[in-house]
Amino acid sequence: SAASTPIRATLFPGDGIGPEIADSVKQIFQAADVPIEWEEHYVGTEIDPRTQSFLTWESLESVRKNKVGLKGPMATPIGKGHRSLNLTLRKELNLYANVRPCYSLPGYKTRYDNVNLITIRENTEGEYSGLEHQVVRGVVESLKIITRQASLRVAEYAFHYAKAHGRERVSAIHKANIMQKTDGLFLKCCREVAEKYPEITYEEVVIDNCCMMLVKNPALFDVLVMPNLYGDIISDLCAGLIGGLGLTPSCNIGEGGIALAEAVHGSAPDIAGKNLANPTALLLSGVTMLRHLDLHDKAEQIQKAILNTIAEGKYRTADLGGSSKTTEFTKAIIDHL
Amino acid sequence: SAASTPIRATLFPGDGIGPEIADSVKQIFQAADVPIEWEEHYVGTEIDPRTQSFLTWESLESVRKNKVGLKGPMATPIGKGHRSLNLTLRKELNLYANVRPCYSLPGYKTRYDNVNLITIRENTEGEYSGLEHQVVRGVVESLKIITRQASLRVAEYAFHYAKAHGRERVSAIHKANIMQKTDGLFLKCCREVAEKYPEITYEEVVIDNCCMMLVKNPALFDVLVMPNLYGDIISDLCAGLIGGLGLTPSCNIGEGGIALAEAVHGSAPDIAGKNLANPTALLLSGVTMLRHLDLHDKAEQIQKAILNTIAEGKYRTADLGGSSKTTEFTKAIIDHL
Ligand SMILES: CC(C)[C@H](C(=O)O)[C@@H](O)C(=O)O
Ligand SMILES: CC(C)[C@H](C(=O)O)[C@@H](O)C(=O)O
C-alpha cells in the first residue's frame, strides 16, 4: 500500500523565501501522513555545462526518474552565458503544458467572488522560441513558432483534463484574425481534438476580447487553452482576479507523465529568512501534485485545511492583511487537518 | 473665427449600428454649435484596387486632406482577396499610435471606481507585420518586427501626451525578459525619450505582471505605452474595467498630424436599425477629436453632458441596463448641454 512504499518526489525549495515555504509544505504533508519521500535539490552556484544553467544535471535526473516534483521560486542569477532556470526546466523536461486552477478563496475578499477556471498554457514554443535577429540597424525581428505537434499535445491535455475534472467547456484563446497561419494552426488542432470530445463545449475567443470578458465576468469561462505568450498573460491576469500569484497553484505537465508543480510567484528576497512568507501557492501546488498522483483524499484534506485557515481569518500572513508568521500559519493549517 | 470658417472633418459612419450612432454625434455636435462640417464617406461595396479593400481611395484622400476624422465600427466583409478595413486605414494613413483614455464613469458602477489611465499602443508593426510562413508541414512561423523608428515615434507621442495632459508617469509594457531583442529595442527607445522628460516618471513593467496589477489595482497606472499586440490586449482589458468597449473612446494619431478618432466596438448587426445602440464610445471619441483640434470648451461641454446623462441614470441604453432608445439618450444629452 501507499503507506508502506512511499512515493519519491523531487523537491526544489528554490531561492529567497523558497526554503521557508518548502518547510511549511514538508511539515503539513508529514502531519497529514502523505506517503511521499522528498528528494531535495538546490539550485547550484556554478553553471552546469550539461544544462547550461545553474540547475544541476542531477536535479533534472531526479525529476526524470521520480516523474513528479514540487518547485519553489527560482531567481535567475543576473549575468550572461547561461539560461533562465525556469526556461531550462521547461525545455529539458519537455514541460509542455502549464496548468493553473484559479478559484476565489472563500473568505478572502477580492473584487470577484465567482472565479472558478483553469488556464492551460502551451509551455514550449510560440513567442518563446528564442529566435531573434537584427535584420538591419534599427530593425529587429522575433520568430513565433507554432507546430502541429505541440498544439495537438496541449489541446489533447486540455480536453482530457476537462473531461477528467467534470468541466463543461474548453475555450481556445487566439489572435487568428491577425496571425492567421500560426494561431490558425493552433485553432485547427484544437478543433480536431474537440471533435473527439462531443460532450465538451468548444469555443474560440480572441485574446483581447477574452481579457475584457475576464475582467467583466470571469464566470463566463471554464477551461482555457492557449499558446505560450497568451497563457503567460492570461494566467497572471486570472491570478490577479483572486488575489495574486501568492494564492495560485500551478503544475507543469511533461512528456512521459512528468508533473512538476510550482509556485509561480517570485523569490521575494526582501522578506527571505524572516518567517513572513505566505506558503499558500506552494502548498496548493503540492495539492495539485497529490491529485496528479491520485492521492485524492490527502489532496482534499490538505486543501480544505488551507482554505479553512484562510477563510477563518485568524491566521493570515502579512500579504493577506494578517500578522501571522509563516510558522504560525503553518501550524494553524496543521490544526485544521 | 472658428464659427465663421468651419473645420472640415471626415466622418465614416461605418456599418451596422454605425449610422445611428453617427447621427447621434452629428445632432449633439450641432446642438453644441461645434464649428465642424462633416464630409461623410461610406464603406464601398466593391474592392477599390488602389486600397485593396472596400474602402475607397476618395475616403482616404478625405482624411489626408482634412487631417481629422471620426470613424464608426466597420465590419470587414468575409471573403478572400482584400484587406481588413481597420488595418487598411492604419496602414494607408500611417496611424502609428492608438490612444485610449480609460476612466471610470461617474454613476456607472463596475467593480472598479478608480480607473483613470491612458493606453498608447504602437499601431503599425510588431505582431501585425502580416509576415507568416509554413516552414515545413506542421511548423508555421510569424514574424514580429520592431523598428527603432516606430518605437521612438510612439514613445515620443506618449511622453508628449503625458506632459501636455499633466500626467505624471509613463509605464512601458514589454516582455523583454523573453523577447530581448525586439521588446529590448522598444524599451531602449522609450528610455531614450524618457531622458528628455525628466519631470515624468518612467518605469518598465512586464506584460503578465501588468495585467495582474491592472485587475488588482488599476490606480497604480497613469500612461501606458506598448508594442502593438500588448496594446491590443491591454486596451481591451482596461475597457473591461470601466464597463466595456461601448464606453471607451479611442483616437488614432498618424504621420503629418492626422487624428482619426474611432469607436472600437463592433458593428452589432443584431441591433442595427432598431434605435437601440449606445452612441457613447463614438461620442467620447468625437470629444477626443475636439481636444485634438484644441476646441477644449466644446469638448468639455459635450463630455460633461454625456457623463452627467449617464450618471443621472434616467436615460440609459439597454447595454447599460436602461431602456432608452438611441434617440432618447441623444436628446437627454442635448438637454444637458
Ligand atoms: C519569468 C518568466 C520567464 C516566466 C514566463 O514568461 O514564462 C514567468 O512569467 C512565468 O509565467 O512562469
Ligand atoms: C479587429 C482587429 C483586427 C483589431 C486589432 O487587433 O487591432 C481590434 O481588436 C482593435 O483593437 O482595433
XYZ file of C-alpha atoms and ligand atoms in Angstrom:
698
model
C 0.000 0.000 0.000
C 0.944 3.646 -0.328
C 1.796 3.870 3.364
C 4.366 1.087 3.156
C 6.116 2.169 -0.068
C 6.420 5.919 -0.106
C 6.418 7.760 -3.421
C 9.667 9.535 -4.140
C 9.192 13.113 -5.309
C 11.756 15.770 -6.171
C 11.654 18.998 -4.186
C 13.290 22.202 -5.370
C 12.901 24.587 -2.442
C 14.313 27.368 -4.645
C 15.723 30.733 -3.605
C 14.725 33.559 -1.309
C 11.594 32.572 0.623
C 11.690 29.167 -1.110
C 13.216 27.159 1.754
C 10.746 28.561 4.313
C 7.653 27.817 2.269
C 9.073 24.398 1.336
C 9.442 23.695 5.066
C 5.797 24.562 5.502
C 4.836 22.040 2.804
C 7.016 19.331 4.302
C 5.543 19.804 7.764
C 1.946 19.835 6.593
C 2.409 16.816 4.303
C 4.042 14.947 7.157
C 1.270 15.866 9.596
C -1.258 14.579 7.056
C 0.684 11.328 6.631
C 1.175 11.866 2.942
C 3.197 8.899 1.687
C 5.850 10.983 -0.028
C 9.586 10.920 0.445
C 11.228 14.109 -0.781
C 14.447 14.196 -2.762
C 15.700 17.733 -2.235
C 17.742 19.570 -4.831
C 19.051 23.090 -4.645
C 19.996 25.440 -7.435
C 23.751 25.247 -7.904
C 26.264 28.060 -7.565
C 28.065 27.254 -10.793
C 26.860 26.702 -14.317
C 26.470 23.013 -15.098
C 27.645 22.604 -18.696
C 25.147 19.806 -19.274
C 22.195 22.103 -18.544
C 23.898 25.408 -19.479
C 22.374 26.804 -16.327
C 22.727 26.815 -12.547
C 20.478 23.790 -12.411
C 22.482 20.643 -11.967
C 22.088 17.663 -14.231
C 21.433 15.515 -11.159
C 18.440 17.616 -10.165
C 16.905 17.139 -13.613
C 17.670 13.422 -13.473
C 15.826 13.286 -10.185
C 12.619 14.631 -11.770
C 13.030 12.363 -14.787
C 13.313 9.364 -12.529
C 10.619 10.272 -9.985
C 8.309 11.767 -12.646
C 6.906 14.064 -10.018
C 8.216 17.135 -8.237
C 7.458 20.380 -6.480
C 9.324 23.587 -7.128
C 9.632 26.843 -5.208
C 10.609 30.194 -6.715
C 13.948 30.386 -8.535
C 15.528 33.728 -9.245
C 17.687 33.524 -12.340
C 21.078 34.995 -11.382
C 21.927 38.046 -13.447
C 24.766 37.728 -15.950
C 25.475 36.270 -19.351
C 26.164 32.863 -20.719
C 23.505 30.809 -19.035
C 19.849 30.053 -19.449
C 16.933 31.091 -17.239
C 16.252 28.398 -14.649
C 12.538 28.241 -15.372
C 13.043 28.012 -19.115
C 15.743 25.357 -18.652
C 13.340 23.212 -16.661
C 10.635 23.606 -19.281
C 12.974 22.747 -22.109
C 14.978 19.927 -20.512
C 11.942 18.194 -19.036
C 9.730 18.968 -22.014
C 7.120 20.525 -19.747
C 4.589 21.145 -22.467
C 1.532 22.264 -20.521
C 1.269 24.682 -17.629
C -1.968 24.162 -15.735
C -3.292 26.722 -13.294
C -6.534 26.213 -11.408
C -7.793 29.608 -10.383
C -10.680 29.919 -7.957
C -11.929 32.512 -5.483
C -10.768 31.624 -1.982
C -13.743 31.502 0.395
C -13.472 34.301 2.917
C -10.666 36.097 1.150
C -12.370 39.037 -0.470
C -11.331 40.474 -3.826
C -13.444 42.306 -6.393
C -14.524 38.914 -7.753
C -16.283 36.146 -5.914
C -17.166 33.853 -8.757
C -13.875 32.751 -10.264
C -13.505 29.066 -10.984
C -11.470 28.426 -14.056
C -8.433 26.579 -15.324
C -5.827 28.067 -17.619
C -3.805 25.615 -19.691
C -0.824 27.162 -21.384
C 1.340 25.688 -24.138
C 4.719 25.947 -22.489
C 7.409 25.159 -25.054
C 7.133 27.233 -28.227
C 5.333 30.235 -29.739
C 6.920 33.556 -28.837
C 9.356 31.747 -26.543
C 11.364 30.270 -29.427
C 14.364 32.400 -28.528
C 14.895 33.110 -32.235
C 15.581 36.798 -32.750
C 17.619 38.691 -35.327
C 18.653 42.195 -36.096
C 17.736 42.472 -39.773
C 19.327 45.838 -40.461
C 20.264 48.506 -37.955
C 17.132 49.558 -36.150
C 15.009 46.659 -37.400
C 14.740 43.523 -35.269
C 12.510 40.511 -35.542
C 11.391 37.672 -33.294
C 10.054 34.407 -34.594
C 6.919 32.908 -33.188
C 6.802 29.188 -33.957
C 3.651 27.130 -33.744
C 3.765 23.427 -34.501
C 1.055 20.953 -35.110
C 2.660 18.523 -32.691
C 2.819 20.866 -29.697
C -0.608 22.330 -30.409
C -2.265 18.918 -30.616
C -0.451 17.809 -27.453
C -1.647 20.724 -25.338
C -5.142 20.586 -26.838
C -5.323 16.863 -26.021
C -4.229 17.629 -22.484
C -6.835 20.383 -22.095
C -9.748 18.246 -23.252
C -8.536 15.270 -21.273
C -8.288 17.487 -18.190
C -11.719 18.999 -18.783
C -13.318 15.579 -19.063
C -11.455 14.092 -16.091
C -12.445 17.034 -13.889
C -16.076 17.246 -14.941
C -15.610 20.569 -16.695
C -18.066 21.520 -19.422
C -16.336 23.864 -21.774
C -12.952 24.494 -23.365
C -12.189 27.927 -24.821
C -9.245 28.258 -27.188
C -7.729 31.733 -26.927
C -6.076 33.162 -30.030
C -5.444 36.100 -32.309
C -6.012 34.236 -35.560
C -7.684 37.266 -37.105
C -4.166 38.724 -37.270
C -1.861 35.704 -37.076
C -3.863 33.515 -39.424
C -1.168 30.925 -40.020
C 0.308 30.448 -36.546
C -2.744 30.942 -34.375
C -4.779 29.466 -37.206
C -2.810 26.207 -36.882
C -3.298 26.246 -33.125
C -7.067 26.570 -33.584
C -7.125 23.886 -36.259
C -5.509 21.460 -33.818
C -7.935 22.405 -31.044
C -10.859 21.795 -33.395
C -9.525 18.373 -34.336
C -9.269 17.354 -30.701
C -12.626 18.940 -29.832
C -14.316 16.557 -32.266
C -13.244 13.638 -30.116
C -14.958 15.183 -27.089
C -18.534 15.849 -28.163
C -19.622 16.122 -24.520
C -17.389 19.190 -24.025
C -18.480 22.516 -25.484
C -15.738 24.067 -27.567
C -15.418 27.765 -28.374
C -12.786 30.161 -29.704
C -12.231 33.576 -28.185
C -9.938 36.320 -29.460
C -7.431 37.256 -26.766
C -8.304 40.954 -26.493
C -11.970 40.131 -26.130
C -11.124 37.325 -23.687
C -9.286 39.759 -21.378
C -12.211 42.158 -21.463
C -14.673 39.377 -20.672
C -12.452 38.040 -17.872
C -12.423 41.353 -16.025
C -16.120 41.901 -16.602
C -17.327 38.417 -15.747
C -14.848 35.585 -15.191
C -17.721 33.164 -14.601
C -18.109 33.071 -18.387
C -15.055 30.797 -18.566
C -14.305 27.230 -17.571
C -11.145 25.715 -19.127
C -8.985 27.979 -21.304
C -6.246 26.616 -23.581
C -3.793 28.829 -25.431
C -0.376 29.365 -26.970
C 2.555 30.276 -24.746
C 2.510 34.077 -24.529
C -1.263 34.382 -24.254
C -1.074 31.802 -21.477
C 1.604 33.788 -19.700
C -0.568 36.902 -19.812
C -3.953 35.376 -19.090
C -2.824 33.107 -16.276
C -1.390 36.094 -14.418
C -4.486 38.163 -15.130
C -6.623 35.370 -13.675
C -4.352 35.109 -10.634
C -4.939 38.822 -10.108
C -8.701 38.270 -10.018
C -8.431 36.075 -6.941
C -5.660 37.954 -5.141
C -2.367 37.305 -6.892
C 0.354 34.771 -7.551
C 0.786 34.131 -3.834
C -2.508 32.236 -3.867
C -2.481 30.379 -7.183
C -1.195 26.870 -7.696
C 0.460 25.770 -10.886
C 1.515 22.435 -12.319
C 3.654 21.679 -15.366
C 2.956 18.536 -17.329
C 5.791 16.970 -19.266
C 6.283 14.187 -21.770
C 6.380 10.728 -20.255
C 3.947 11.555 -17.493
C 6.110 14.057 -15.618
C 4.327 16.540 -13.347
C 6.304 19.395 -11.830
C 4.117 21.535 -9.597
C 5.406 25.033 -8.839
C 4.708 28.258 -7.054
C 4.906 30.877 -9.800
C 5.435 33.909 -7.578
C 8.873 35.468 -7.088
C 11.501 34.620 -4.515
C 10.850 37.843 -2.534
C 14.446 38.350 -1.356
C 13.333 41.353 0.756
C 11.444 39.133 3.202
C 13.530 35.960 2.835
C 14.585 34.335 6.104
C 12.199 36.492 8.158
C 9.436 33.939 8.669
C 6.994 36.262 6.871
C 6.364 34.418 3.600
C 2.988 33.041 2.574
C 3.336 29.342 1.620
C -0.171 29.097 0.099
C 0.803 28.964 -3.597
C 3.408 26.250 -2.983
C 1.022 24.322 -0.736
C -1.794 24.437 -3.261
C 0.688 23.446 -5.959
C 1.610 20.491 -3.766
C -2.083 19.645 -3.658
C -2.264 19.584 -7.477
C 0.730 17.227 -7.343
C -1.150 14.914 -4.973
C -4.133 14.882 -7.306
C -1.821 14.041 -10.185
C -0.651 11.073 -8.082
C -4.282 10.100 -7.494
C -3.870 10.766 -3.772
C -7.242 12.491 -3.782
C -8.111 12.002 -0.096
C -4.866 13.576 1.050
C -5.232 16.339 -1.513
C -8.755 17.081 -0.352
C -7.819 17.010 3.326
C -4.893 19.401 2.911
C -6.678 21.752 0.532
C -9.616 22.048 2.943
C -7.288 22.781 5.852
C -5.555 25.554 3.855
C -8.794 27.112 2.648
C -10.453 26.886 6.045
C -7.481 28.510 7.743
C -7.560 31.399 5.280
C -11.354 31.686 5.427
C -11.374 31.771 9.225
C -9.029 34.736 9.002
C -7.420 34.404 12.406
C -4.084 33.315 10.997
C -3.057 35.094 7.860
C 0.346 36.199 6.629
C 1.118 39.883 6.025
C 0.455 39.779 2.260
C -3.148 38.808 3.081
C -3.518 41.607 5.611
C -2.719 39.471 8.686
C 0.213 39.392 11.068
C 0.962 35.676 11.330
C 4.427 34.315 10.840
C 4.923 31.575 8.248
C 5.302 29.022 11.044
C 2.134 30.173 12.848
C 0.120 29.951 9.641
C 1.613 26.502 9.008
C 0.681 25.337 12.490
C -2.860 26.660 12.044
C -3.217 24.612 8.860
C -1.958 21.508 10.665
C -4.547 22.135 13.379
C -7.220 22.239 10.674
C -6.203 18.927 9.120
C -13.003 82.819 -36.007
C -13.898 79.196 -35.698
C -17.587 79.976 -36.018
C -17.169 81.679 -39.366
C -14.824 79.129 -41.016
C -15.921 75.655 -40.035
C -13.331 72.904 -39.785
C -13.853 70.124 -42.313
C -13.677 66.666 -40.787
C -14.184 63.260 -42.375
C -16.941 61.075 -40.978
C -17.084 57.315 -41.533
C -20.418 56.270 -40.048
C -19.430 52.639 -40.687
C -21.656 49.566 -40.733
C -24.382 48.080 -38.577
C -25.242 50.488 -35.772
C -22.681 52.954 -37.212
C -25.126 55.287 -38.997
C -27.379 55.577 -35.931
C -24.595 56.452 -33.516
C -23.050 58.787 -36.091
C -26.421 60.580 -36.278
C -26.297 60.991 -32.530
C -22.858 62.615 -32.784
C -23.963 64.928 -35.574
C -27.021 66.079 -33.645
C -25.157 66.683 -30.407
C -22.277 68.490 -32.115
C -24.758 70.668 -33.957
C -26.710 71.457 -30.790
C -23.424 72.477 -29.132
C -22.537 74.712 -32.091
C -19.338 72.811 -32.783
C -17.761 74.506 -35.817
C -17.305 71.299 -37.784
C -18.526 70.477 -41.274
C -18.625 66.723 -41.859
C -17.501 65.049 -45.050
C -19.270 61.700 -44.959
C -17.795 58.586 -46.514
C -19.246 55.132 -46.550
C -17.520 51.804 -46.972
C -17.823 50.771 -50.603
C -19.490 47.641 -51.964
C -16.608 46.762 -54.283
C -12.896 46.394 -53.741
C -11.060 49.567 -54.702
C -7.831 48.361 -56.357
C -5.939 51.375 -55.010
C -6.654 50.402 -51.374
C -7.091 46.648 -51.959
C -10.122 46.895 -49.707
C -13.708 48.059 -49.608
C -12.503 51.478 -48.525
C -12.458 53.887 -51.418
C -9.390 55.883 -52.285
C -11.515 59.056 -52.075
C -12.404 58.360 -48.452
C -8.706 58.064 -47.556
C -7.958 61.230 -49.511
C -10.606 62.984 -47.470
C -8.814 62.146 -44.190
C -5.422 63.057 -45.674
C -6.753 66.451 -46.704
C -8.811 67.239 -43.582
C -6.258 65.651 -41.246
C -9.068 64.870 -38.850
C -11.867 62.353 -38.831
C -14.288 60.245 -36.835
C -14.984 56.611 -37.563
C -17.776 54.252 -36.549
C -17.493 50.454 -36.484
C -16.590 48.711 -39.740
C -17.223 45.016 -40.186
C -14.714 43.541 -42.623
C -16.767 41.564 -45.174
C -15.854 37.896 -45.166
C -14.030 36.545 -48.190
C -10.606 36.488 -49.735
C -8.511 38.904 -51.708
C -8.938 42.078 -49.709
C -7.561 43.645 -46.593
C -9.311 44.300 -43.307
C -10.823 47.781 -43.271
C -9.299 48.745 -39.928
C -5.843 47.540 -40.904
C -6.093 49.311 -44.275
C -6.848 52.586 -42.537
C -3.907 52.134 -40.155
C -1.533 51.288 -42.964
C -2.642 53.773 -45.601
C -2.877 56.692 -43.187
C 0.167 55.617 -41.181
C -1.833 55.743 -37.950
C 1.063 54.977 -35.679
C -0.434 55.497 -32.231
C -3.763 54.377 -30.837
C -4.684 56.403 -27.783
C -7.405 55.278 -25.393
C -8.324 57.314 -22.332
C -9.966 54.959 -19.883
C -11.693 56.326 -16.807
C -14.476 55.186 -14.502
C -17.745 56.835 -15.495
C -19.283 58.604 -12.500
C -22.503 56.869 -11.523
C -21.952 53.856 -13.712
C -20.919 51.150 -11.309
C -18.426 48.440 -12.181
C -16.068 46.525 -9.886
C -13.611 49.420 -10.182
C -14.193 53.033 -9.243
C -10.675 54.379 -9.518
C -9.653 53.909 -13.133
C -8.026 56.882 -14.808
C -5.411 55.838 -17.267
C -4.368 56.211 -20.878
C -3.195 53.356 -23.067
C -0.999 54.287 -26.023
C -0.489 51.463 -28.481
C 2.029 51.258 -31.301
C -0.288 50.636 -34.195
C 1.745 49.708 -37.274
C 4.171 46.853 -36.681
C 5.086 44.169 -34.146
C 2.994 41.024 -34.396
C 0.826 42.726 -37.017
C 3.512 42.514 -39.723
C 1.415 40.080 -41.714
C 4.564 38.022 -42.388
C 3.849 34.347 -41.847
C 5.282 31.195 -43.403
C 4.796 27.483 -43.283
C 8.348 26.262 -42.731
C 7.696 22.563 -43.154
C 4.392 20.757 -42.877
C 3.079 21.303 -39.373
C 5.529 24.087 -38.498
C 4.497 27.687 -39.073
C 6.089 30.938 -38.039
C 5.023 34.552 -37.684
C 7.457 37.436 -37.703
C 7.226 40.149 -35.116
C 9.035 43.249 -36.339
C 10.095 46.070 -34.070
C 11.833 49.097 -35.529
C 13.683 51.895 -33.884
C 11.767 54.433 -35.930
C 8.273 53.291 -34.950
C 9.258 52.704 -31.325
C 10.759 56.176 -30.956
C 7.739 57.705 -32.671
C 5.192 56.147 -30.325
C 7.385 56.771 -27.273
C 7.715 60.437 -28.259
C 3.973 60.627 -28.629
C 3.374 59.025 -25.224
C 5.679 61.381 -23.352
C 4.412 64.381 -25.273
C 0.864 63.355 -24.413
C 1.720 62.781 -20.757
C 3.283 66.210 -20.445
C 0.540 68.020 -22.353
C -2.140 66.392 -20.202
C -0.429 66.880 -16.849
C 0.171 63.172 -16.362
C 2.971 62.107 -14.050
C 4.139 58.716 -15.148
C 4.709 56.646 -18.266
C 4.953 52.847 -17.981
C 6.429 50.920 -20.896
C 4.875 47.453 -21.115
C 7.010 44.665 -22.523
C 8.189 41.062 -22.397
C 11.880 41.816 -22.857
C 12.829 39.038 -20.449
C 11.812 36.683 -23.247
C 11.985 38.804 -26.405
C 15.217 40.539 -25.534
C 15.923 41.907 -28.998
C 12.510 43.087 -30.148
C 10.993 44.255 -26.887
C 14.500 45.205 -25.802
C 14.698 47.665 -28.693
C 11.285 49.026 -27.805
C 12.431 49.667 -24.229
C 15.710 51.206 -25.364
C 13.748 53.731 -27.436
C 11.411 54.502 -24.540
C 14.421 55.109 -22.273
C 15.974 57.483 -24.773
C 12.805 59.536 -24.950
C 12.277 59.365 -21.183
C 15.577 61.173 -20.675
C 14.167 64.198 -22.422
C 11.265 64.320 -19.958
C 12.847 64.378 -16.502
C 9.597 65.674 -14.993
C 7.790 62.447 -15.992
C 8.450 59.273 -14.002
C 9.378 56.410 -16.287
C 9.026 52.720 -15.424
C 9.023 49.369 -17.229
C 6.512 46.654 -16.421
C 6.429 43.110 -17.791
C 3.104 42.463 -19.516
C 1.989 39.492 -17.399
C 2.674 41.397 -14.207
C 0.998 44.487 -15.674
C -2.227 42.564 -16.307
C -2.212 41.221 -12.771
C -1.627 44.681 -11.325
C -4.334 46.187 -13.535
C -7.008 43.837 -12.258
C -5.834 44.209 -8.662
C -5.407 47.970 -8.605
C -5.655 49.970 -11.815
C -4.904 53.176 -9.886
C -1.257 52.092 -9.996
C -1.096 53.188 -13.633
C -1.181 56.522 -15.414
C 0.029 56.454 -19.057
C 0.954 53.074 -20.577
C 2.864 52.761 -23.839
C 3.459 49.457 -25.603
C 4.011 47.474 -28.793
C 1.050 46.608 -30.978
C -0.222 43.261 -29.604
C 0.231 44.152 -25.944
C -1.662 47.359 -26.686
C -4.457 45.401 -28.325
C -4.773 43.198 -25.247
C -4.293 45.773 -22.516
C -6.506 48.427 -24.019
C -9.408 45.966 -24.130
C -8.665 44.731 -20.621
C -8.782 48.352 -19.410
C -12.019 48.977 -21.273
C -13.447 45.988 -19.416
C -12.571 47.588 -16.083
C -14.884 50.529 -16.731
C -17.693 48.658 -18.469
C -16.595 47.720 -21.972
C -15.825 48.983 -25.447
C -19.206 50.681 -25.655
C -17.936 53.311 -23.221
C -14.322 53.854 -24.230
C -13.135 56.462 -26.673
C -10.188 55.908 -28.959
C -8.134 58.116 -31.233
C -5.527 57.168 -33.826
C -2.657 59.526 -34.457
C -0.994 59.467 -37.854
C 2.011 60.983 -39.538
C 1.540 64.580 -40.647
C -0.746 65.468 -37.765
C -3.653 63.219 -38.730
C -6.103 62.264 -35.979
C -8.750 59.636 -36.689
C -10.975 59.087 -33.674
C -12.943 55.844 -33.609
C -15.392 53.755 -31.668
C -13.588 50.432 -31.290
C -16.630 48.304 -30.510
C -18.262 46.096 -33.108
C -20.998 46.957 -35.568
C -23.610 44.928 -33.653
C -25.621 43.844 -36.703
C -28.209 42.176 -34.440
C -29.483 45.519 -33.138
C -28.681 47.660 -36.194
C -31.507 49.909 -37.369
C -33.508 49.332 -34.187
C -32.683 52.599 -32.400
C -31.125 50.608 -29.536
C -27.413 51.340 -29.927
C -25.358 53.196 -27.354
C -23.508 56.074 -29.040
C -21.252 56.790 -26.018
C -17.975 55.403 -27.395
C -18.349 57.291 -30.675
C -19.390 60.452 -28.841
C -16.454 60.312 -26.443
C -14.179 59.579 -29.415
C -15.608 62.712 -31.028
C -14.666 64.550 -27.840
C -11.034 63.385 -28.129
C -11.122 64.681 -31.703
C -12.301 68.087 -30.471
C -9.457 68.179 -27.960
C -7.028 67.319 -30.720
C -8.403 70.364 -32.584
C -7.902 72.473 -29.454
C -11.662 73.001 -29.189
C -11.416 72.398 -25.462
C -14.536 74.341 -24.417
C -16.746 72.388 -26.785
C -15.054 69.138 -25.783
C -15.602 69.859 -22.104
C -19.217 70.906 -22.596
C -20.133 67.790 -24.574
C -18.183 65.375 -22.379
C -19.909 66.768 -19.244
C -23.327 66.426 -20.861
C -22.618 62.774 -21.768
C -21.240 61.877 -18.344
C -23.998 63.718 -16.483
C -26.666 61.974 -18.527
C -25.159 58.567 -17.764
C -24.569 59.448 -14.092
C -28.151 60.661 -13.634
C -29.256 57.251 -14.874
C -32.705 58.241 -16.096
C -31.777 57.785 -19.740
C -29.576 54.837 -20.449
C -29.476 52.456 -23.384
C -30.116 48.735 -22.911
C -26.417 47.756 -22.758
C -26.144 49.929 -19.621
C -29.218 48.384 -18.072
C -31.652 51.091 -19.178
C -34.481 51.127 -21.682
C -33.847 54.328 -23.608
C -33.735 54.411 -27.362
C -30.643 55.853 -29.034
C -32.620 58.955 -29.946
C -33.949 59.447 -26.393
C -30.457 59.138 -24.931
C -29.227 61.613 -27.574
C -31.965 64.086 -26.702
C -31.156 63.753 -22.993
C -27.529 64.636 -23.711
C -28.609 67.652 -25.741
C -30.770 68.747 -22.805
C -27.691 68.503 -20.572
C -25.501 70.660 -22.803
C 9.910 34.568 -15.599
C 9.305 34.388 -16.958
C 10.366 33.953 -17.950
C 8.135 33.406 -16.931
C 7.495 33.321 -18.302
O 7.370 34.307 -19.033
O 7.067 32.218 -18.660
C 7.034 33.738 -15.922
O 6.367 34.902 -16.245
C 6.074 32.575 -15.815
O 4.886 32.718 -16.156
O 6.495 31.494 -15.390
C -10.315 43.739 -35.362
C -8.865 43.596 -35.009
C -8.042 43.357 -36.250
C -8.354 44.816 -34.242
C -6.913 44.622 -33.826
O -6.479 43.528 -33.458
O -6.174 45.613 -33.842
C -9.157 45.188 -32.995
O -9.027 44.231 -31.998
C -8.716 46.542 -32.481
O -8.182 46.637 -31.366
O -8.901 47.525 -33.198
